[in-house]
C-alpha cells in the first residue's frame, strides 16, 4: 500500500497566514478528509514498529470493491514536524521512551494548533509494547480518526442539507434524515424513497424504506439481506428488461449491532449488483426500530463510481445515514449521532 503525501492547497496556506497574523484566533485546520500526519522517530519508521503502525493505519476499508487504505498518510519525524504540518486536520504523534513511560497510553487533544483539528498521541516504553498494543487493540487508531471525520461531516450536514429530501422523508415516514444538499433527484412511492445526486462520476444514492416489526430476528444479516433484496427488486429496476438491484451474496456482508442515539440499531455493509446488467458497487445501511409505530426503518447509502476510489464517497454517505431521527428524537442535534471518537477519551488512557 503506497503512502500518499498530504496535499495542502494555496488557499489553505493563505488562511493559515491570516489566522496566525491575528495573534488570538487559531488558523483553520488544513488537508483533505481521511488524511493524517504521523510523527515518529526515523529509527521506528525503519523497523517492525513502523510496519505495525502502517498495517494499522493503512488497513483496508471494509465493504469496498477494491482495496483502499483507511487513511492516506504523511510520514514525518519530530525534527521536521513544524510549520504547515502542525495545521493538519488529523495528527498522530508516537513517542517511545523507556525513561518516560511504563506502559502504552493514548491521549486525545482537539484544536491544539488549529481549529477543527484532532491530535492523538501514543506513548510507549519500547517498540515491543507498542507493537503488542496495536495487535491487542486492532483498529483503535483508524476508528478514532474515522469518527473524527464522520463528526466533521455531521457538523456540515446539521447546517447544510437537502430540504427537499428532509421534507419528503418526513412526510412519507414521519422521520428525519439530513441528505447532502445536492441530492435533488428522487422517487417517492409507498414505503420507499430514493434520492440521488445523479452525478456522472462519484454518484451517491440514498434510500429509505420501512416494514412492520414482527420478529427480533430482523436484526440479523440474513434477514436484512432478504428483506433488502425483496424491496429493491420491486423499487430499483435496471436499464434492461428484467434487471434489478440485488445484494452481491458472493461477497461478505457484514452486520454490526450499534447504539444509535442511545437505542439499538444495526449497520450492514456489503456490495450491490444489478441483475441482468454490469453495474455494481458498495452500500452501507442503518436499521432501527420505530417503537412508536412498531416498524423497522432502514436508511441506506450506495455508491456507483466505476474505476475510481470509493472510500470518501462511502464514508460521506455513511455520515448521512447516521442523521436518521425517529419520532421523539427530532430535537436531538445531528452532531450527537456519534457521541465519541473511538475508544480514546480526552484524557490519557493506559493500555491494558
CSV table of C-alpha atoms in Angstrom, one decimal, residues 19-315:
chain,number,residue,atom,x,y,z
A,19,UNK,CA,-5.2,33.2,11.2
A,20,UNK,CA,-1.6,33.5,12.6
A,21,UNK,CA,-1.5,37.2,12.0
A,22,UNK,CA,-4.4,37.9,14.3
A,23,UNK,CA,-2.5,36.6,17.3
A,24,UNK,CA,-5.6,35.4,19.0
A,25,UNK,CA,-7.5,33.1,16.7
A,26,UNK,CA,-6.3,29.7,15.7
A,27,UNK,CA,-5.9,29.1,12.0
A,28,UNK,CA,-8.3,26.6,10.3
A,29,UNK,CA,-7.0,23.0,10.0
A,30,UNK,CA,-6.0,22.1,6.5
A,31,UNK,CA,-5.9,18.9,4.4
A,32,UNK,CA,-8.3,16.5,2.8
A,33,UNK,CA,-10.7,14.2,4.6
A,34,UNK,CA,-9.2,10.9,5.8
A,35,UNK,CA,-5.6,12.1,5.6
A,36,UNK,CA,-3.3,12.2,8.6
A,37,UNK,CA,0.2,13.4,9.5
A,38,UNK,CA,2.1,10.8,11.5
A,39,UNK,CA,5.1,11.9,13.6
A,40,UNK,CA,7.6,9.2,14.7
A,41,UNK,CA,11.4,8.8,15.0
A,42,UNK,CA,13.1,7.6,11.9
A,43,UNK,CA,14.5,4.6,13.8
A,44,UNK,CA,11.0,3.4,14.5
A,45,UNK,CA,9.8,4.0,10.9
A,46,UNK,CA,12.7,1.8,9.8
A,47,UNK,CA,11.9,-1.3,11.9
A,48,UNK,CA,8.9,-3.5,12.8
A,49,UNK,CA,7.3,-0.8,14.8
A,50,UNK,CA,6.8,1.3,11.6
A,51,UNK,CA,5.5,-1.7,9.8
A,52,UNK,CA,2.9,-2.4,12.5
A,53,UNK,CA,1.8,1.2,12.6
A,54,UNK,CA,1.3,1.3,8.8
A,55,UNK,CA,-0.5,-2.0,8.9
A,56,UNK,CA,-3.0,-0.4,11.3
A,57,UNK,CA,-3.4,3.0,9.6
A,58,UNK,CA,-3.4,1.8,6.0
A,59,UNK,CA,-5.6,-1.3,6.6
A,60,UNK,CA,-8.3,-1.9,4.0
A,61,UNK,CA,-11.6,-0.1,4.3
A,62,UNK,CA,-14.3,-2.8,4.8
A,63,UNK,CA,-17.0,-3.3,2.3
A,64,UNK,CA,-15.4,-1.9,-0.8
A,65,UNK,CA,-14.9,-3.5,-4.2
A,66,UNK,CA,-11.2,-2.9,-4.4
A,67,UNK,CA,-8.5,-2.5,-1.7
A,68,UNK,CA,-8.3,1.1,-0.4
A,69,UNK,CA,-6.4,2.3,2.7
A,70,UNK,CA,-8.3,3.6,5.7
A,71,UNK,CA,-6.1,6.7,5.8
A,72,UNK,CA,-3.7,8.5,3.5
A,73,UNK,CA,-0.6,9.3,5.4
A,74,UNK,CA,2.2,11.9,5.5
A,75,UNK,CA,5.1,10.3,7.4
A,76,UNK,CA,7.4,12.7,9.2
A,77,UNK,CA,10.0,12.8,12.0
A,78,UNK,CA,9.8,15.1,15.0
A,79,UNK,CA,12.7,17.2,13.6
A,80,UNK,CA,10.6,18.3,10.6
A,81,UNK,CA,7.2,18.4,12.3
A,82,UNK,CA,6.7,22.2,12.1
A,83,UNK,CA,5.1,24.9,10.1
A,84,UNK,CA,2.2,23.8,7.9
A,85,UNK,CA,2.3,20.3,9.1
A,86,UNK,CA,1.1,21.4,12.5
A,87,UNK,CA,-2.1,22.7,11.0
A,88,UNK,CA,-3.2,19.3,9.6
A,89,UNK,CA,-6.7,18.1,10.5
A,90,UNK,CA,-5.6,14.8,11.8
A,91,UNK,CA,-2.3,14.2,13.6
A,92,UNK,CA,-0.8,11.2,15.3
A,93,UNK,CA,2.3,11.6,17.4
A,94,UNK,CA,4.2,8.5,18.6
A,95,UNK,CA,6.7,8.7,21.4
A,96,UNK,CA,8.7,5.7,22.5
A,97,UNK,CA,10.9,6.3,25.6
A,98,UNK,CA,11.6,3.8,28.4
A,99,UNK,CA,12.7,6.6,30.8
A,100,UNK,CA,9.4,8.5,30.4
A,101,UNK,CA,6.7,5.8,30.1
A,102,UNK,CA,6.0,2.4,31.8
A,103,UNK,CA,3.1,1.3,29.6
A,104,UNK,CA,1.3,2.2,26.3
A,105,UNK,CA,-1.1,5.1,26.6
A,106,UNK,CA,-3.2,7.2,24.2
A,107,UNK,CA,-4.1,10.9,24.6
A,108,UNK,CA,-6.6,12.9,22.6
A,109,UNK,CA,-6.4,16.6,22.1
A,110,UNK,CA,-8.5,18.9,19.9
A,111,UNK,CA,-7.7,22.3,18.4
A,112,UNK,CA,-4.1,22.2,19.6
A,113,UNK,CA,-2.6,24.1,16.8
A,114,UNK,CA,-5.6,24.7,14.5
A,115,UNK,CA,-9.4,24.9,14.6
A,116,UNK,CA,-11.3,21.6,13.8
A,117,UNK,CA,-8.1,19.6,14.5
A,118,UNK,CA,-7.7,16.3,16.3
A,119,UNK,CA,-4.3,15.2,17.7
A,120,UNK,CA,-3.7,11.7,19.1
A,121,UNK,CA,-0.6,11.0,21.0
A,122,UNK,CA,0.7,7.4,21.6
A,123,UNK,CA,3.3,7.0,24.3
A,124,UNK,CA,5.1,3.7,24.8
A,125,UNK,CA,8.2,2.5,26.8
A,126,UNK,CA,9.5,0.4,23.9
A,127,UNK,CA,8.7,-0.8,20.4
A,128,UNK,CA,7.7,-4.2,21.6
A,129,UNK,CA,4.9,-2.9,23.9
A,130,UNK,CA,3.8,-0.6,21.1
A,131,UNK,CA,3.6,-3.4,18.6
A,132,UNK,CA,1.7,-5.6,21.1
A,133,UNK,CA,-0.7,-2.8,21.9
A,134,UNK,CA,-1.5,-2.3,18.2
A,135,UNK,CA,-2.2,-6.1,17.9
A,136,UNK,CA,-4.4,-6.2,21.0
A,137,UNK,CA,-6.3,-3.0,20.2
A,138,UNK,CA,-6.5,-3.6,16.5
A,139,UNK,CA,-8.4,-0.8,14.7
A,140,UNK,CA,-8.4,1.7,17.6
A,141,UNK,CA,-6.4,4.4,15.7
A,142,UNK,CA,-8.4,4.0,12.5
A,143,UNK,CA,-11.7,4.2,14.4
A,144,UNK,CA,-10.6,7.3,16.2
A,145,UNK,CA,-9.7,9.3,13.0
A,146,UNK,CA,-12.7,7.8,11.1
A,147,UNK,CA,-15.1,9.0,13.8
A,148,UNK,CA,-13.4,12.4,13.9
A,149,UNK,CA,-14.0,12.8,10.1
A,150,UNK,CA,-17.6,11.5,10.5
A,151,UNK,CA,-18.2,14.1,13.1
A,152,UNK,CA,-16.9,16.8,10.8
A,153,UNK,CA,-19.3,15.6,8.1
A,154,UNK,CA,-22.2,15.6,10.5
A,155,UNK,CA,-21.4,19.1,11.6
A,156,UNK,CA,-21.8,20.2,8.0
A,157,UNK,CA,-25.0,18.2,7.5
A,158,UNK,CA,-26.5,19.8,10.5
A,159,UNK,CA,-26.2,23.2,8.8
A,160,UNK,CA,-26.4,22.4,5.1
A,161,UNK,CA,-28.7,19.7,3.8
A,162,UNK,CA,-31.4,19.0,1.2
A,163,UNK,CA,-34.6,20.5,2.4
A,164,UNK,CA,-36.4,18.6,-0.4
A,165,UNK,CA,-35.2,15.2,0.9
A,166,UNK,CA,-35.9,16.3,4.5
A,167,UNK,CA,-39.5,17.2,3.7
A,168,UNK,CA,-40.2,14.2,1.5
A,169,UNK,CA,-38.9,11.7,4.0
A,170,UNK,CA,-40.7,13.4,6.9
A,171,UNK,CA,-43.9,13.5,5.0
A,172,UNK,CA,-43.6,9.8,3.9
A,173,UNK,CA,-42.2,8.2,7.0
A,174,UNK,CA,-42.5,10.7,9.9
A,175,UNK,CA,-38.8,10.5,10.4
A,176,UNK,CA,-35.9,13.0,9.6
A,177,UNK,CA,-32.8,12.5,7.5
A,178,UNK,CA,-30.2,15.1,6.5
A,179,UNK,CA,-29.1,14.2,3.0
A,180,UNK,CA,-26.5,16.2,1.1
A,181,UNK,CA,-27.6,19.4,-0.4
A,182,UNK,CA,-27.0,18.2,-4.0
A,183,UNK,CA,-29.4,15.3,-3.5
A,184,UNK,CA,-32.2,16.7,-5.7
A,185,UNK,CA,-33.3,13.7,-7.9
A,186,UNK,CA,-35.9,11.5,-6.2
A,187,UNK,CA,-38.5,8.8,-6.5
A,188,UNK,CA,-41.2,8.6,-3.8
A,189,UNK,CA,-43.5,5.6,-3.5
A,190,UNK,CA,-45.4,3.8,-0.8
A,191,UNK,CA,-42.9,2.9,2.0
A,192,UNK,CA,-39.9,3.6,-0.3
A,193,UNK,CA,-38.0,6.8,-1.0
A,194,UNK,CA,-35.0,7.0,-3.3
A,195,UNK,CA,-32.8,10.1,-3.9
A,196,UNK,CA,-29.5,10.7,-5.8
A,197,UNK,CA,-27.1,13.4,-6.7
A,198,UNK,CA,-27.2,11.8,-10.2
A,199,UNK,CA,-23.6,12.6,-10.8
A,200,UNK,CA,-21.7,11.4,-13.9
A,201,UNK,CA,-18.8,10.5,-11.6
A,202,UNK,CA,-18.9,9.8,-7.9
A,203,UNK,CA,-22.7,9.1,-7.8
A,204,UNK,CA,-24.2,8.7,-4.4
A,205,UNK,CA,-27.7,7.4,-3.8
A,206,UNK,CA,-29.7,7.2,-0.6
A,207,UNK,CA,-32.9,5.1,0.0
A,208,UNK,CA,-35.3,5.0,2.9
A,209,UNK,CA,-37.8,2.2,3.4
A,210,UNK,CA,-39.9,0.7,6.2
A,211,UNK,CA,-41.7,-2.6,7.0
A,212,UNK,CA,-43.5,-3.9,10.1
A,213,UNK,CA,-41.5,-5.1,13.0
A,214,UNK,CA,-42.7,-8.6,13.9
A,215,UNK,CA,-39.6,-10.6,15.0
A,216,UNK,CA,-36.3,-9.9,16.8
A,217,UNK,CA,-34.6,-12.0,14.1
A,218,UNK,CA,-35.0,-8.9,12.0
A,219,UNK,CA,-31.6,-7.8,13.3
A,220,UNK,CA,-29.5,-10.4,11.5
A,221,UNK,CA,-27.6,-10.2,8.2
A,222,UNK,CA,-29.6,-12.9,6.6
A,223,UNK,CA,-33.0,-11.4,7.4
A,224,UNK,CA,-31.9,-7.9,6.4
A,225,UNK,CA,-30.4,-9.1,3.1
A,226,UNK,CA,-33.5,-11.0,2.2
A,227,UNK,CA,-35.7,-8.0,3.0
A,228,UNK,CA,-33.4,-5.6,1.2
A,229,UNK,CA,-33.5,-7.8,-2.0
A,230,UNK,CA,-37.3,-8.0,-2.0
A,231,UNK,CA,-37.7,-4.3,-1.5
A,232,UNK,CA,-35.0,-3.3,-4.1
A,233,UNK,CA,-36.2,-5.8,-6.7
A,234,UNK,CA,-39.5,-4.0,-6.7
A,235,UNK,CA,-38.3,-0.4,-6.4
A,236,UNK,CA,-34.9,-0.1,-8.2
A,237,UNK,CA,-35.2,-1.6,-11.8
A,238,UNK,CA,-32.2,-1.7,-14.1
A,239,UNK,CA,-31.8,-0.3,-17.6
A,240,UNK,CA,-32.7,-3.6,-19.3
A,241,UNK,CA,-35.8,-5.7,-19.1
A,242,UNK,CA,-35.9,-7.9,-16.0
A,243,UNK,CA,-32.9,-6.2,-14.5
A,244,UNK,CA,-33.0,-5.0,-10.9
A,245,UNK,CA,-30.8,-4.3,-7.9
A,246,UNK,CA,-29.8,-7.1,-5.5
A,247,UNK,CA,-27.2,-7.8,-2.9
A,248,UNK,CA,-24.0,-9.5,-4.1
A,249,UNK,CA,-24.1,-12.6,-1.9
A,250,UNK,CA,-20.7,-13.9,-3.3
A,251,UNK,CA,-19.1,-11.1,-1.3
A,252,UNK,CA,-19.0,-10.8,2.5
A,253,UNK,CA,-22.0,-9.0,4.0
A,254,UNK,CA,-21.0,-7.5,7.4
A,255,UNK,CA,-23.6,-6.8,10.1
A,256,UNK,CA,-22.7,-4.9,13.3
A,257,UNK,CA,-25.0,-4.1,16.2
A,258,UNK,CA,-24.6,-0.5,17.3
A,259,UNK,CA,-26.1,2.1,19.7
A,260,UNK,CA,-27.6,5.0,17.7
A,261,UNK,CA,-28.9,7.9,19.8
A,262,UNK,CA,-29.0,5.6,22.8
A,263,UNK,CA,-31.1,3.0,21.1
A,264,UNK,CA,-30.4,-0.4,19.5
A,265,UNK,CA,-29.6,-0.4,15.8
A,266,UNK,CA,-27.6,-2.3,13.2
A,267,UNK,CA,-25.2,-1.3,10.5
A,268,UNK,CA,-24.8,-3.5,7.4
A,269,UNK,CA,-22.1,-3.3,4.7
A,270,UNK,CA,-21.8,-5.1,1.5
A,271,UNK,CA,-21.8,-4.9,-2.3
A,272,UNK,CA,-24.8,-4.4,-4.6
A,273,UNK,CA,-25.2,-5.5,-8.2
A,274,UNK,CA,-27.7,-5.1,-11.0
A,275,UNK,CA,-29.0,-8.4,-12.0
A,276,UNK,CA,-29.0,-8.5,-15.8
A,277,UNK,CA,-26.6,-5.6,-16.1
A,278,UNK,CA,-22.9,-4.9,-15.3
A,279,UNK,CA,-23.3,-2.2,-12.7
A,280,UNK,CA,-22.4,-2.6,-9.0
A,281,UNK,CA,-20.7,-1.1,-6.0
A,282,UNK,CA,-20.7,-0.8,-2.2
A,283,UNK,CA,-23.5,0.0,0.2
A,284,UNK,CA,-24.0,0.7,3.9
A,285,UNK,CA,-27.3,0.8,5.8
A,286,UNK,CA,-28.6,1.7,9.2
A,287,UNK,CA,-31.6,-0.3,10.6
A,288,UNK,CA,-33.6,0.8,13.6
A,289,UNK,CA,-36.9,0.0,15.3
A,290,UNK,CA,-39.5,2.8,15.4
A,291,UNK,CA,-41.1,1.6,18.6
A,292,UNK,CA,-43.9,4.2,18.5
A,293,UNK,CA,-45.2,2.8,15.2
A,294,UNK,CA,-44.0,-0.8,15.6
A,295,UNK,CA,-42.0,-0.8,12.4
A,296,UNK,CA,-38.5,-1.0,11.0
A,297,UNK,CA,-36.8,2.0,9.3
A,298,UNK,CA,-33.9,1.4,7.0
A,299,UNK,CA,-31.7,4.2,5.6
A,300,UNK,CA,-29.1,3.2,3.1
A,301,UNK,CA,-26.4,4.9,1.0
A,302,UNK,CA,-24.9,3.2,-2.0
A,303,UNK,CA,-22.2,4.4,-4.4
A,304,UNK,CA,-21.6,3.9,-8.2
A,305,UNK,CA,-18.2,5.1,-9.1
A,306,UNK,CA,-16.5,2.6,-11.5
A,307,UNK,CA,-12.7,2.7,-11.8
A,308,UNK,CA,-12.4,5.4,-9.1
A,309,UNK,CA,-11.7,5.3,-5.3
A,310,UNK,CA,-14.9,5.0,-3.3
A,311,UNK,CA,-13.7,5.3,0.3
A,312,UNK,CA,-14.6,9.0,0.8
A,313,UNK,CA,-17.8,8.7,-1.1
A,314,UNK,CA,-18.9,5.8,1.1
A,315,UNK,CA,-17.9,7.5,4.3
